[in-house]
Coordinates of C-alpha atoms in Angstrom, one line a residue:
M127 CA 21.8 -104.0 -7.7
I128 CA 25.1 -102.3 -8.7
N129 CA 25.1 -98.6 -8.0
S130 CA 27.8 -97.3 -10.4
D131 CA 28.1 -94.2 -12.5
I132 CA 29.7 -96.0 -15.4
V133 CA 26.4 -96.4 -17.3
Y134 CA 25.7 -92.7 -17.1
T135 CA 28.5 -92.4 -19.7
L136 CA 26.2 -94.0 -22.3
V137 CA 24.3 -90.7 -22.2
G138 CA 27.1 -88.4 -21.2
L139 CA 29.6 -89.4 -23.9
P140 CA 27.2 -88.5 -26.8
L141 CA 26.4 -85.2 -25.1
L142 CA 30.1 -84.4 -24.6
G143 CA 30.6 -85.2 -28.3
S144 CA 27.7 -83.0 -29.3
A145 CA 29.2 -80.1 -27.3
L146 CA 32.6 -80.5 -29.0
A147 CA 31.0 -80.5 -32.4
L148 CA 29.0 -77.4 -31.5
L149 CA 32.0 -75.6 -30.1
S150 CA 34.0 -76.4 -33.3
K151 CA 31.3 -74.8 -35.4
A152 CA 31.1 -71.7 -33.2
F153 CA 34.8 -71.0 -32.5
W154 CA 37.1 -73.0 -34.8
P155 CA 36.2 -72.7 -38.4
G156 CA 38.2 -74.5 -41.1
S157 CA 40.2 -77.6 -40.6
K158 CA 40.1 -77.4 -36.8
N159 CA 36.3 -77.5 -37.1
R160 CA 36.5 -80.8 -38.8
V161 CA 39.0 -82.3 -36.4
L162 CA 36.9 -81.4 -33.4
E163 CA 33.7 -82.6 -35.1
Y164 CA 35.2 -86.0 -35.8
A165 CA 36.6 -86.2 -32.3
G166 CA 33.1 -85.5 -30.9
A167 CA 31.6 -88.2 -33.1
F168 CA 34.3 -90.7 -31.9
I169 CA 33.6 -89.8 -28.3
G170 CA 29.8 -90.1 -28.7
L171 CA 29.5 -93.1 -31.0
A172 CA 32.6 -95.2 -30.5
L173 CA 33.6 -94.9 -26.8
P174 CA 30.1 -96.1 -25.6
W175 CA 31.0 -99.5 -27.0
A176 CA 33.7 -99.8 -24.3
V177 CA 31.0 -99.2 -21.7
L178 CA 28.8 -101.9 -23.3
V179 CA 31.8 -104.4 -23.3
Y180 CA 32.6 -103.5 -19.7
T181 CA 29.1 -104.0 -18.3
L182 CA 28.3 -107.1 -20.4
P183 CA 29.7 -109.7 -17.9
D184 CA 27.7 -108.2 -15.0
V185 CA 24.5 -108.0 -17.0
L186 CA 24.9 -111.6 -18.2
D187 CA 25.2 -112.7 -14.6
G188 CA 21.9 -111.1 -13.8
H189 CA 23.2 -108.0 -12.1
V190 CA 21.4 -104.7 -12.6
Y191 CA 22.9 -101.2 -12.6
G192 CA 20.5 -98.9 -10.9
G193 CA 20.1 -95.9 -8.7
I194 CA 19.1 -92.2 -8.5
I195 CA 21.2 -89.6 -10.2
G196 CA 22.7 -87.1 -7.8
G197 CA 21.6 -89.0 -4.7
W198 CA 18.2 -87.3 -4.6
S199 CA 15.1 -88.8 -2.9
P200 CA 13.0 -91.1 -5.2
Q201 CA 10.2 -88.6 -5.3
V202 CA 12.3 -86.0 -7.1
G203 CA 15.4 -87.7 -8.4
I204 CA 16.0 -89.2 -11.8
Q205 CA 15.8 -93.0 -11.4
F206 CA 17.6 -95.3 -13.8
R207 CA 17.9 -99.1 -14.4
F208 CA 20.4 -100.7 -16.7
D209 CA 19.7 -104.4 -17.3
G210 CA 19.7 -106.8 -20.2
L211 CA 16.9 -105.0 -21.9
A212 CA 18.7 -101.6 -21.7
W213 CA 22.0 -103.2 -22.9
L214 CA 20.3 -104.7 -25.9
V215 CA 18.5 -101.4 -26.9
N216 CA 21.9 -99.6 -26.6
L217 CA 23.5 -102.2 -28.8
M218 CA 20.9 -101.7 -31.4
G219 CA 21.1 -97.9 -31.2
F220 CA 24.9 -97.5 -31.3
T221 CA 25.2 -100.0 -34.1
V222 CA 22.9 -98.2 -36.5
A223 CA 23.8 -94.7 -35.3
G224 CA 27.5 -95.2 -35.9
T225 CA 27.2 -96.6 -39.5
A226 CA 24.6 -93.9 -40.4
W227 CA 26.9 -91.1 -39.3
I228 CA 29.7 -92.6 -41.4
Y229 CA 27.4 -92.7 -44.4
S230 CA 26.5 -89.0 -43.9
L231 CA 30.1 -88.1 -44.4
G232 CA 29.8 -89.3 -47.9
K233 CA 26.2 -88.3 -48.8
G234 CA 23.6 -86.1 -47.2
P235 CA 23.7 -83.3 -44.7
R236 CA 27.0 -83.1 -42.9
G237 CA 29.0 -80.7 -40.7
A238 CA 29.3 -79.8 -37.1
G239 CA 25.7 -78.7 -36.7
F240 CA 24.4 -81.9 -38.1
T241 CA 26.7 -84.0 -36.0
S242 CA 25.8 -82.1 -32.8
V243 CA 22.1 -82.7 -33.2
F244 CA 22.7 -86.3 -34.3
L245 CA 24.6 -87.0 -31.1
I246 CA 21.9 -85.4 -29.0
Q247 CA 19.4 -87.8 -30.6
T248 CA 21.7 -90.7 -29.7
A249 CA 22.1 -89.6 -26.1
A250 CA 18.3 -89.3 -25.7
L251 CA 17.9 -92.8 -27.2
A252 CA 20.3 -94.3 -24.6
A253 CA 18.6 -92.4 -21.8
T254 CA 15.1 -93.6 -22.9
S255 CA 16.3 -97.2 -22.6
M256 CA 17.6 -96.7 -19.0
T257 CA 15.1 -94.5 -17.3
A258 CA 13.0 -95.9 -14.4
D259 CA 10.6 -93.1 -13.8
I260 CA 7.8 -92.1 -16.0
F261 CA 8.3 -88.3 -16.2
N262 CA 11.9 -88.8 -17.2
L263 CA 10.7 -91.1 -19.9
F264 CA 8.5 -88.3 -21.2
V265 CA 11.5 -85.9 -21.2
C266 CA 13.7 -88.4 -23.0
L267 CA 11.1 -89.1 -25.7
E268 CA 10.6 -85.4 -26.2
V269 CA 14.4 -84.7 -26.6
M270 CA 14.6 -87.7 -29.0
G271 CA 11.7 -86.3 -31.0
I272 CA 12.9 -82.7 -31.2
A273 CA 16.3 -83.8 -32.5
S274 CA 14.5 -86.0 -35.0
Y275 CA 12.4 -83.1 -36.3
V276 CA 15.5 -81.0 -36.9
L277 CA 17.3 -83.9 -38.6
V278 CA 14.4 -84.7 -40.9
A279 CA 14.2 -81.0 -41.9
S280 CA 17.9 -80.9 -42.7
S281 CA 17.2 -82.8 -46.0
E282 CA 17.4 -80.9 -49.2
K283 CA 14.4 -82.7 -50.7
P284 CA 11.2 -80.7 -51.5
G285 CA 8.7 -81.2 -48.7
A286 CA 11.2 -82.2 -46.0
I287 CA 10.4 -79.2 -43.9
L288 CA 6.7 -79.8 -44.2
A289 CA 7.1 -83.5 -43.3
S290 CA 9.2 -82.5 -40.3
F291 CA 6.5 -80.1 -39.2
S292 CA 3.8 -82.8 -39.6
Y293 CA 5.9 -85.2 -37.6
L294 CA 6.3 -82.5 -34.9
M295 CA 2.6 -81.8 -34.7
V296 CA 1.6 -85.4 -34.5
S297 CA 4.3 -86.3 -31.9
A298 CA 3.6 -83.2 -29.8
T299 CA -0.1 -83.9 -29.7
A300 CA 0.6 -87.5 -28.7
M301 CA 3.0 -86.3 -25.9
V302 CA 0.5 -83.9 -24.5
F303 CA -1.8 -86.9 -23.9
F304 CA 1.2 -88.8 -22.5
L305 CA 1.7 -86.0 -20.0
I306 CA -1.9 -86.0 -19.1
G307 CA -1.6 -89.7 -18.4
I308 CA 1.4 -89.0 -16.2
F309 CA -0.5 -86.4 -14.3
G310 CA -3.3 -88.9 -13.7
L311 CA -1.0 -91.6 -12.3
Y312 CA 0.8 -89.0 -10.2
R313 CA -2.5 -87.8 -8.8
L314 CA -3.5 -91.3 -7.9
T315 CA -0.1 -92.5 -6.5
G316 CA 2.0 -89.5 -5.6
S317 CA 4.9 -91.2 -7.3
L318 CA 6.7 -91.1 -10.7
G319 CA 9.0 -94.2 -10.3
Y320 CA 7.8 -97.3 -12.0
Q321 CA 8.0 -99.5 -9.0
D322 CA 6.4 -96.9 -6.7
I323 CA 3.5 -96.4 -9.1
A324 CA 2.9 -100.1 -9.4
S325 CA 2.9 -100.7 -5.6
S326 CA 0.6 -97.7 -5.0
L327 CA -1.9 -98.8 -7.7
A328 CA -2.0 -102.3 -6.3
A329 CA -3.0 -100.9 -2.9
L330 CA -5.8 -98.7 -4.3
P331 CA -9.4 -100.0 -4.6
D332 CA -9.9 -101.4 -8.1
H333 CA -6.3 -100.4 -8.9
G334 CA -7.3 -96.8 -9.3
G335 CA -10.6 -97.5 -11.1
I336 CA -11.5 -95.6 -14.3
A337 CA -9.0 -92.9 -13.6
G338 CA -6.2 -95.4 -13.6
V339 CA -7.4 -97.1 -16.7
V340 CA -7.7 -93.8 -18.6
S341 CA -4.3 -92.6 -17.5
I342 CA -2.6 -95.8 -18.6
S343 CA -4.5 -95.8 -21.9
L344 CA -3.3 -92.3 -22.7
I345 CA 0.3 -93.3 -22.1
V346 CA 0.0 -96.5 -24.2
G347 CA -1.9 -94.6 -27.0
A348 CA 0.8 -91.9 -27.2
V349 CA 3.6 -94.6 -27.4
A350 CA 1.6 -96.4 -30.1
I351 CA 1.9 -93.2 -32.2
R352 CA 5.6 -93.0 -31.7
V353 CA 5.9 -96.7 -32.6
A354 CA 3.7 -96.2 -35.7
I355 CA 1.3 -99.1 -35.6
M356 CA -2.1 -99.0 -37.2
P357 CA -4.2 -97.0 -37.1
V358 CA -1.8 -94.3 -35.8
Y359 CA 1.0 -94.7 -38.3
G360 CA 0.3 -91.9 -40.8
W361 CA 3.1 -89.6 -39.8
L362 CA 5.9 -92.1 -40.6
P363 CA 5.9 -92.5 -44.4
D364 CA 6.5 -88.8 -45.1
A365 CA 9.1 -88.4 -42.4
H366 CA 11.1 -91.4 -43.4
A367 CA 10.7 -91.0 -47.1
L368 CA 11.8 -87.3 -47.1
A369 CA 14.5 -87.5 -44.4
P370 CA 18.2 -87.7 -45.3
H371 CA 19.1 -91.3 -46.0
S372 CA 21.3 -91.7 -42.9
I373 CA 18.4 -90.3 -40.7
S374 CA 15.9 -92.6 -42.4
A375 CA 18.1 -95.5 -41.3
V376 CA 18.1 -94.4 -37.7
L377 CA 14.4 -93.4 -37.6
S378 CA 13.3 -96.7 -39.1
G379 CA 15.9 -98.9 -37.5
V380 CA 16.0 -97.7 -33.9
L381 CA 13.8 -94.7 -33.0
I382 CA 10.4 -96.3 -33.6
K383 CA 11.3 -99.4 -31.5
T384 CA 12.9 -97.7 -28.5
P385 CA 9.7 -96.3 -27.0
L386 CA 8.1 -99.8 -27.3
F387 CA 10.7 -101.5 -25.2
A388 CA 10.9 -98.6 -22.8
L389 CA 7.1 -99.0 -22.3
S390 CA 7.7 -102.6 -21.3
R391 CA 9.1 -101.5 -18.0
V392 CA 5.9 -99.6 -17.2
I393 CA 3.3 -101.9 -18.5
L394 CA 4.7 -105.0 -16.8
L395 CA 4.2 -103.4 -13.4
I396 CA 0.7 -101.9 -13.9
P397 CA -2.5 -103.9 -13.3
A398 CA -4.3 -104.5 -16.5
G399 CA -1.1 -103.6 -18.4
A400 CA -0.9 -107.1 -19.8
A401 CA -4.4 -106.5 -21.4
A402 CA -3.2 -103.3 -23.1
A403 CA -0.1 -105.1 -24.4
Q404 CA -2.4 -107.9 -25.8
L405 CA -4.5 -105.4 -27.7
M406 CA -1.4 -103.8 -29.1
G407 CA -0.2 -107.2 -30.2
Y408 CA -3.4 -107.8 -32.1
A409 CA -3.0 -104.3 -33.7
G410 CA 0.6 -105.3 -34.6
A411 CA -0.5 -108.4 -36.6
V412 CA -3.0 -106.3 -38.6
T413 CA -0.3 -103.7 -39.1
A414 CA 2.1 -106.2 -40.5
L415 CA -0.3 -107.3 -43.3
A416 CA -2.1 -104.0 -44.1
A417 CA 1.2 -102.0 -44.3
V418 CA 2.8 -104.4 -46.6
I419 CA -0.1 -104.1 -49.0
I420 CA 0.3 -100.3 -49.0
A421 CA 4.0 -100.7 -49.5
L422 CA 3.5 -102.9 -52.5
S423 CA 1.5 -100.1 -54.1
Q424 CA 4.2 -97.5 -53.8
S425 CA 6.1 -96.1 -56.8
D426 CA 8.6 -94.1 -54.7
A427 CA 11.4 -96.4 -53.5
K428 CA 12.0 -94.7 -50.1
R429 CA 8.3 -94.5 -49.4
L430 CA 8.0 -98.2 -50.2
L431 CA 10.7 -98.8 -47.6
A432 CA 8.9 -96.5 -45.1
Y433 CA 5.7 -98.6 -45.3
H434 CA 7.8 -101.7 -44.9
S435 CA 9.1 -100.2 -41.6
V436 CA 5.5 -100.0 -40.5
S437 CA 4.9 -103.6 -41.5
Q438 CA 8.1 -104.9 -39.8
I439 CA 7.4 -103.1 -36.6
G440 CA 4.0 -104.9 -36.7
Y441 CA 6.0 -108.2 -36.5
V442 CA 7.8 -106.9 -33.4
V443 CA 4.7 -105.5 -31.7
T444 CA 2.8 -108.8 -32.3
A445 CA 5.3 -110.9 -30.4
W446 CA 5.9 -108.1 -27.8
G447 CA 2.2 -107.9 -27.0
A448 CA 1.8 -111.7 -26.8
A449 CA 4.9 -111.9 -24.5
L450 CA 3.7 -109.3 -22.1
H451 CA 0.2 -110.9 -22.0
V452 CA 1.4 -114.4 -21.0
G453 CA 4.3 -113.0 -18.9
P454 CA 7.9 -112.7 -20.2
E455 CA 9.1 -114.7 -17.2
T456 CA 7.3 -117.8 -18.5
P457 CA 8.9 -120.1 -21.1
Q458 CA 6.4 -119.1 -23.8
G459 CA 6.7 -115.4 -22.9
A460 CA 10.5 -115.7 -23.0
A461 CA 10.4 -117.2 -26.5
L462 CA 8.1 -114.4 -27.6
M463 CA 10.1 -111.5 -26.1
T464 CA 13.3 -113.0 -27.5
A465 CA 11.8 -113.2 -31.0
A466 CA 10.4 -109.7 -30.7
F467 CA 13.7 -108.1 -29.8
L468 CA 15.7 -110.3 -32.1
H469 CA 13.6 -109.1 -35.1
A470 CA 13.8 -105.5 -33.8
L471 CA 17.6 -105.8 -33.7
F472 CA 18.0 -107.5 -37.1
H473 CA 15.4 -105.2 -38.7
A474 CA 17.5 -102.2 -37.5
M475 CA 20.4 -103.7 -39.4
F476 CA 18.8 -104.7 -42.7
K477 CA 16.3 -101.8 -42.9
G478 CA 19.1 -99.3 -42.2
L479 CA 21.1 -101.0 -44.9
L480 CA 18.2 -100.8 -47.3
F481 CA 17.7 -97.1 -46.8
L482 CA 21.5 -96.5 -47.3
T483 CA 21.7 -98.5 -50.5
I484 CA 18.5 -97.2 -52.1
G485 CA 19.5 -93.7 -51.0
N486 CA 22.9 -94.1 -52.6
L487 CA 21.4 -95.4 -55.9
S488 CA 18.6 -92.8 -56.1
D489 CA 21.0 -89.9 -55.5
S490 CA 23.4 -91.2 -58.1
A491 CA 20.5 -91.7 -60.6
G492 CA 18.5 -88.6 -59.8
E493 CA 15.4 -90.8 -59.7
R494 CA 13.4 -92.6 -57.1
N495 CA 10.5 -94.0 -59.1
V496 CA 10.8 -97.8 -59.1
Y497 CA 9.1 -98.1 -62.5
R498 CA 11.7 -95.9 -64.2
L499 CA 14.8 -96.7 -62.2
K500 CA 16.3 -99.9 -63.6
G501 CA 19.8 -101.3 -63.9
G502 CA 21.2 -99.4 -60.9
A503 CA 24.2 -101.8 -60.4
A504 CA 25.4 -100.9 -63.9
L505 CA 24.8 -97.2 -63.4
L506 CA 26.9 -97.2 -60.2
R507 CA 29.7 -99.1 -62.0
R508 CA 29.7 -96.5 -64.7
Q509 CA 30.0 -93.8 -62.1
G510 CA 33.1 -95.3 -60.6
E511 CA 32.0 -98.0 -58.1
I512 CA 34.5 -100.6 -59.3
L513 CA 33.3 -103.3 -56.9
P514 CA 29.5 -103.7 -56.8
V515 CA 29.4 -103.0 -53.0
T516 CA 26.0 -101.1 -53.1
A517 CA 24.3 -103.8 -55.2
L518 CA 25.6 -106.6 -53.1
A519 CA 24.7 -104.8 -49.8
F520 CA 21.2 -104.2 -51.2
M521 CA 20.9 -107.9 -52.1
T522 CA 22.1 -108.9 -48.6
A523 CA 19.4 -106.7 -47.0
A524 CA 16.7 -107.8 -49.4
L525 CA 17.4 -111.4 -48.7
A526 CA 17.2 -110.7 -45.0
I527 CA 13.9 -108.8 -45.0
T528 CA 12.3 -111.5 -47.2
A529 CA 13.6 -114.2 -44.7
I530 CA 15.9 -116.1 -47.1
P531 CA 18.6 -118.2 -45.3
P532 CA 21.2 -117.7 -44.0
M533 CA 20.5 -114.0 -43.5
N534 CA 19.5 -112.7 -40.1
G535 CA 15.9 -111.9 -41.1
Y536 CA 15.3 -115.6 -41.7
V537 CA 16.5 -116.3 -38.1
S538 CA 14.2 -113.7 -36.5
K539 CA 11.2 -114.5 -38.5
T540 CA 11.7 -118.3 -37.9
A541 CA 11.8 -117.4 -34.2
L542 CA 8.6 -115.4 -34.5
S543 CA 6.9 -118.3 -36.3
Y544 CA 8.1 -120.7 -33.7
A545 CA 6.7 -118.6 -30.8
L546 CA 3.4 -117.7 -32.5
K547 CA 2.6 -121.0 -34.3
G548 CA -1.0 -122.0 -34.0
S549 CA -2.3 -118.5 -33.4
W550 CA -4.3 -116.4 -35.8
E551 CA -1.5 -113.8 -35.7
Y552 CA 0.8 -116.4 -37.2
Y553 CA -1.2 -116.6 -40.4
L554 CA -1.4 -112.8 -40.8
L555 CA 2.4 -112.6 -40.5
F556 CA 2.7 -115.5 -43.0
A557 CA 0.6 -113.5 -45.5
A558 CA 2.6 -110.4 -44.8
G559 CA 5.7 -112.4 -45.7
I560 CA 4.3 -113.1 -49.1
G561 CA 3.6 -109.4 -49.7
T562 CA 7.2 -108.6 -48.5
M563 CA 8.6 -111.0 -51.1
A564 CA 6.5 -109.4 -53.9
S565 CA 7.6 -105.9 -52.9
F566 CA 11.3 -106.7 -53.0
I567 CA 11.1 -108.5 -56.3
K568 CA 9.7 -105.2 -57.5
L569 CA 12.3 -103.1 -55.7
G570 CA 15.1 -105.4 -56.8
K571 CA 14.6 -104.4 -60.4
T572 CA 16.0 -101.0 -59.5
F573 CA 19.4 -102.6 -59.2
F574 CA 19.2 -105.7 -61.4
G575 CA 16.4 -105.0 -63.9
K576 CA 17.0 -104.2 -67.5
P577 CA 17.0 -100.4 -68.1
V578 CA 13.8 -99.4 -69.9
A579 CA 12.6 -96.0 -71.0
D580 CA 9.0 -94.9 -71.0
S581 CA 7.5 -98.4 -71.2
A582 CA 3.7 -98.6 -71.3
Q583 CA 3.7 -100.3 -67.9
G584 CA 5.9 -97.7 -66.4
Q585 CA 3.9 -94.9 -67.8
L586 CA 0.7 -96.4 -66.5
Q587 CA 2.0 -97.1 -63.0
S588 CA 4.1 -93.9 -62.4
Q589 CA 1.9 -91.2 -63.9
N590 CA 1.3 -88.1 -61.8
Q591 CA -2.1 -88.0 -60.1
P592 CA -3.8 -85.2 -58.2
H593 CA -2.5 -85.2 -54.7
P594 CA -5.0 -86.3 -52.0
Q595 CA -6.2 -83.5 -49.8
G596 CA -4.3 -83.2 -46.5
Q597 CA -1.4 -85.3 -47.6
I598 CA 2.1 -84.0 -48.0
Q599 CA 3.0 -83.8 -51.6
D600 CA 6.3 -85.5 -52.5
R601 CA 7.0 -85.7 -56.2
S602 CA 10.6 -86.8 -55.7
D603 CA 9.7 -90.0 -57.4
D604 CA 8.7 -88.2 -60.6
L605 CA 11.1 -85.3 -60.9
P606 CA 14.9 -85.5 -61.3
R607 CA 16.7 -84.0 -58.3
K608 CA 20.1 -82.8 -57.4
A609 CA 21.7 -85.6 -55.4
E610 CA 22.4 -85.0 -51.7
G611 CA 26.2 -85.1 -51.5
S612 CA 28.7 -86.1 -54.2
N613 CA 27.9 -88.0 -57.3
G614 CA 28.8 -91.7 -57.2
S615 CA 29.6 -93.7 -54.1
S616 CA 32.2 -92.2 -51.8
G617 CA 34.5 -94.3 -49.6
F618 CA 32.4 -93.4 -46.5
V619 CA 29.2 -94.6 -48.2
L620 CA 30.8 -97.9 -49.2
V621 CA 32.3 -98.5 -45.7
S622 CA 29.0 -97.9 -43.9
Q623 CA 27.2 -100.2 -46.3
S624 CA 29.8 -102.9 -45.9
I625 CA 29.7 -102.8 -42.1
L626 CA 26.0 -103.3 -42.0
A627 CA 26.0 -105.9 -44.8
L628 CA 28.6 -108.0 -42.9
A629 CA 26.6 -107.6 -39.7
V630 CA 23.4 -108.8 -41.4
A631 CA 25.2 -111.9 -42.8
A632 CA 27.2 -112.7 -39.7
T633 CA 24.2 -112.4 -37.3
G634 CA 22.3 -114.7 -39.6
I635 CA 25.1 -117.3 -39.9
F636 CA 25.5 -117.2 -36.1
G637 CA 21.7 -117.0 -35.6
P638 CA 21.3 -119.8 -33.0
W639 CA 24.0 -118.2 -30.9
M640 CA 22.3 -114.8 -31.2
Y641 CA 19.0 -116.3 -30.2
R642 CA 20.5 -117.8 -27.0
F643 CA 22.4 -114.6 -26.3
V644 CA 19.2 -112.4 -26.4
L645 CA 17.3 -115.0 -24.4
T646 CA 19.9 -114.9 -21.8
M647 CA 20.0 -111.1 -21.6
F648 CA 16.2 -111.0 -21.0
A649 CA 16.5 -113.8 -18.4
S650 CA 19.1 -111.7 -16.6
G651 CA 16.5 -109.1 -15.8
A652 CA 13.8 -111.6 -14.6
G653 CA 15.4 -112.0 -11.2
E654 CA 13.4 -114.1 -8.7
N655 CA 10.5 -114.4 -11.1
L656 CA 12.6 -116.5 -13.5
Q657 CA 10.8 -119.8 -14.3
Y658 CA 13.2 -121.2 -16.9
D659 CA 16.9 -121.6 -17.6
P660 CA 17.8 -120.1 -20.9
R661 CA 21.1 -122.0 -21.0
G662 CA 19.2 -125.3 -20.7
M663 CA 16.4 -124.4 -23.0
K664 CA 16.4 -126.2 -26.4
G665 CA 17.0 -123.7 -29.2
L666 CA 14.5 -123.8 -32.1
S667 CA 15.6 -125.6 -35.2
L668 CA 16.3 -123.0 -37.8
Y669 CA 16.6 -125.3 -40.8
S670 CA 13.8 -127.7 -40.1
P671 CA 11.9 -129.2 -43.1
G672 CA 8.9 -127.1 -42.1
G673 CA 10.9 -123.8 -42.0
I674 CA 12.5 -124.5 -45.4
R675 CA 9.1 -125.5 -46.8
N676 CA 7.5 -122.2 -45.6
T677 CA 10.3 -120.2 -47.2
A678 CA 9.7 -122.0 -50.5
I679 CA 6.0 -121.3 -50.3
I680 CA 6.5 -117.6 -49.5
L681 CA 9.0 -117.3 -52.4
A682 CA 6.6 -118.9 -54.9
A683 CA 3.5 -117.1 -53.7
G684 CA 5.4 -113.8 -53.6
F685 CA 6.5 -114.2 -57.2
L686 CA 2.9 -115.0 -58.2
L687 CA 1.6 -111.9 -56.3
Y688 CA 4.2 -109.8 -58.1
V689 CA 3.1 -111.1 -61.4
L690 CA -0.5 -110.3 -60.6
T691 CA 0.4 -106.7 -59.6
R692 CA 1.8 -106.3 -63.1
T693 CA -1.5 -107.0 -64.8
R694 CA -3.8 -104.1 -65.7
P695 CA -6.4 -104.9 -62.9
G696 CA -3.5 -105.2 -60.4
T697 CA -2.0 -102.0 -61.5
R698 CA -5.3 -100.1 -61.1
L699 CA -5.9 -101.6 -57.7
L700 CA -2.4 -100.6 -56.5
K701 CA -2.9 -97.1 -57.8
R702 CA -6.2 -96.8 -55.9
I703 CA -4.5 -97.9 -52.7
R704 CA -1.6 -95.5 -53.3
D705 CA -3.9 -92.5 -53.9
R706 CA -6.0 -92.9 -50.8
Q707 CA -6.5 -89.8 -48.7
R708 CA -4.7 -89.4 -45.4
G709 CA -4.0 -86.4 -43.2
F710 CA -3.5 -85.0 -39.7
H711 CA -7.3 -85.0 -38.9
G712 CA -7.5 -88.7 -39.8
L713 CA -4.5 -89.5 -37.6
L714 CA -6.0 -87.5 -34.7
T715 CA -9.3 -89.3 -35.1
S716 CA -7.5 -92.7 -35.2
F717 CA -5.6 -91.8 -32.0
T718 CA -8.8 -90.9 -30.2
L719 CA -10.6 -94.0 -31.2
G720 CA -7.5 -96.2 -30.5
T721 CA -7.1 -94.8 -27.0
L722 CA -10.8 -95.3 -26.3
A723 CA -10.4 -98.9 -27.5
I724 CA -7.4 -99.5 -25.2
A725 CA -9.3 -98.0 -22.2
L726 CA -12.4 -100.1 -22.9
W727 CA -10.4 -103.3 -23.5
M728 CA -8.5 -102.8 -20.2
Y729 CA -11.7 -102.0 -18.3
L730 CA -13.5 -105.0 -19.5
R731 CA -10.5 -107.3 -18.9

């Protein structure tokens, strides 16, 4: 283990940048304010890449950076571990955060205050990936959450503050139970470090008995809310749909996945943790299919994307749960964990790009209703976007999420299919792929459809309905709004979209290399438990006849499903799904039942 302070800078640099941005707002108004703000953003979002490059050779060789901050004893000090998993999570985080901040310079909330909070969120994300004690994990998740509440509320959209408050209430409730779980484990073991908790539980009769099972269940249930899998996903659509577009990209691309991979460190060491992961994997498969059905029913473009975030995280959780159940150090577990993170990373890229492109179009058009917003590419061209950057970027991301080669989504979903083939989860994810295809045929018309006004179909599908009780009302898909930021597409907007679009295409073209790279990074942390050689392991065949055939089936079935949703019975069914009731009380009930299910499952296993 390498005891070096270099990895602290992944947290320290964003915090230093945040302090500079805050100081510029407080003491240097005018042009100096902007210079210091940009300097802070450069320090917090660009310099960490140098740290990632510096540490990469050591991490690839299997070395782990670790230690206790300040040299304190393990009982009271903040423990950290920087290995292949932490490196990959930071890669995902800084990629999306950097491009999202560039986008915010062109459209959306901006300024020193926004940049300061944004960098605090980024620092908390990096800290969450590296922490090796459970109380510090709680602190990092709370800081990340608090920054997110502020950033969601910074939107000018009607209902954003209420969505932020709902997010706050749900997350705070979950973290109370997380803290109770920590207390239970600490009372049983007298330790907060992951390794110490694991060794102490292993020495206890029945591994802590019912008290241990309940404590772990509370922690897993709380993380499930932050990850937004069914049935505890209800907070996400409002928060992601109403947040500024740059923040939607970060929330969907990175923040809902980071707690999941941070939980991996805990759950792998705890008896019966594999059983809890298995149950979460089952829930993930159901989430992937159910959420895509709800997404297909949406009329608001950003809300449609938000539900697709729930669906896509279902893919990730399915493979993650299966990997932890069989053991990530085994060949099958390695393939599953690699597929899980590969899809998490690629989803961060293409979903972030989707939020940025749809956000740019909806702001320029003053419209988010997918049944009324048509011909967006022509609209952006009339507003001064000479090259169709936004439309091409959207097409790139849409091809990726629907798993069309050679985009990166095809690579990660093929890896998932390869790892899960033969299981019942495989068939649920296959069906979810059909729903995803239908959704993006529908959403693609916002850019490439023929402009229509007040068609009978549009009127039928987008008419206002009484708002379900307990649900945040967002009529931004029905009412023209003042765009966030300038009209048209600024240079910052186009640059950020271009960076992500190139990343989506490049990581797809070099998909086999990316697969081997992620596999090697996970192998580097397996240490003496390693049972396979990733450099000698045969890579999956991305362009096998079976893979191409499945893509063709999904494409044809997705188009057929889209046609069926355009019929009168299909329209009515989608409206009924869209208008279902949901609220805080339902989410709390789901959390309670879900936590009890986890506890019972672990106890019986």
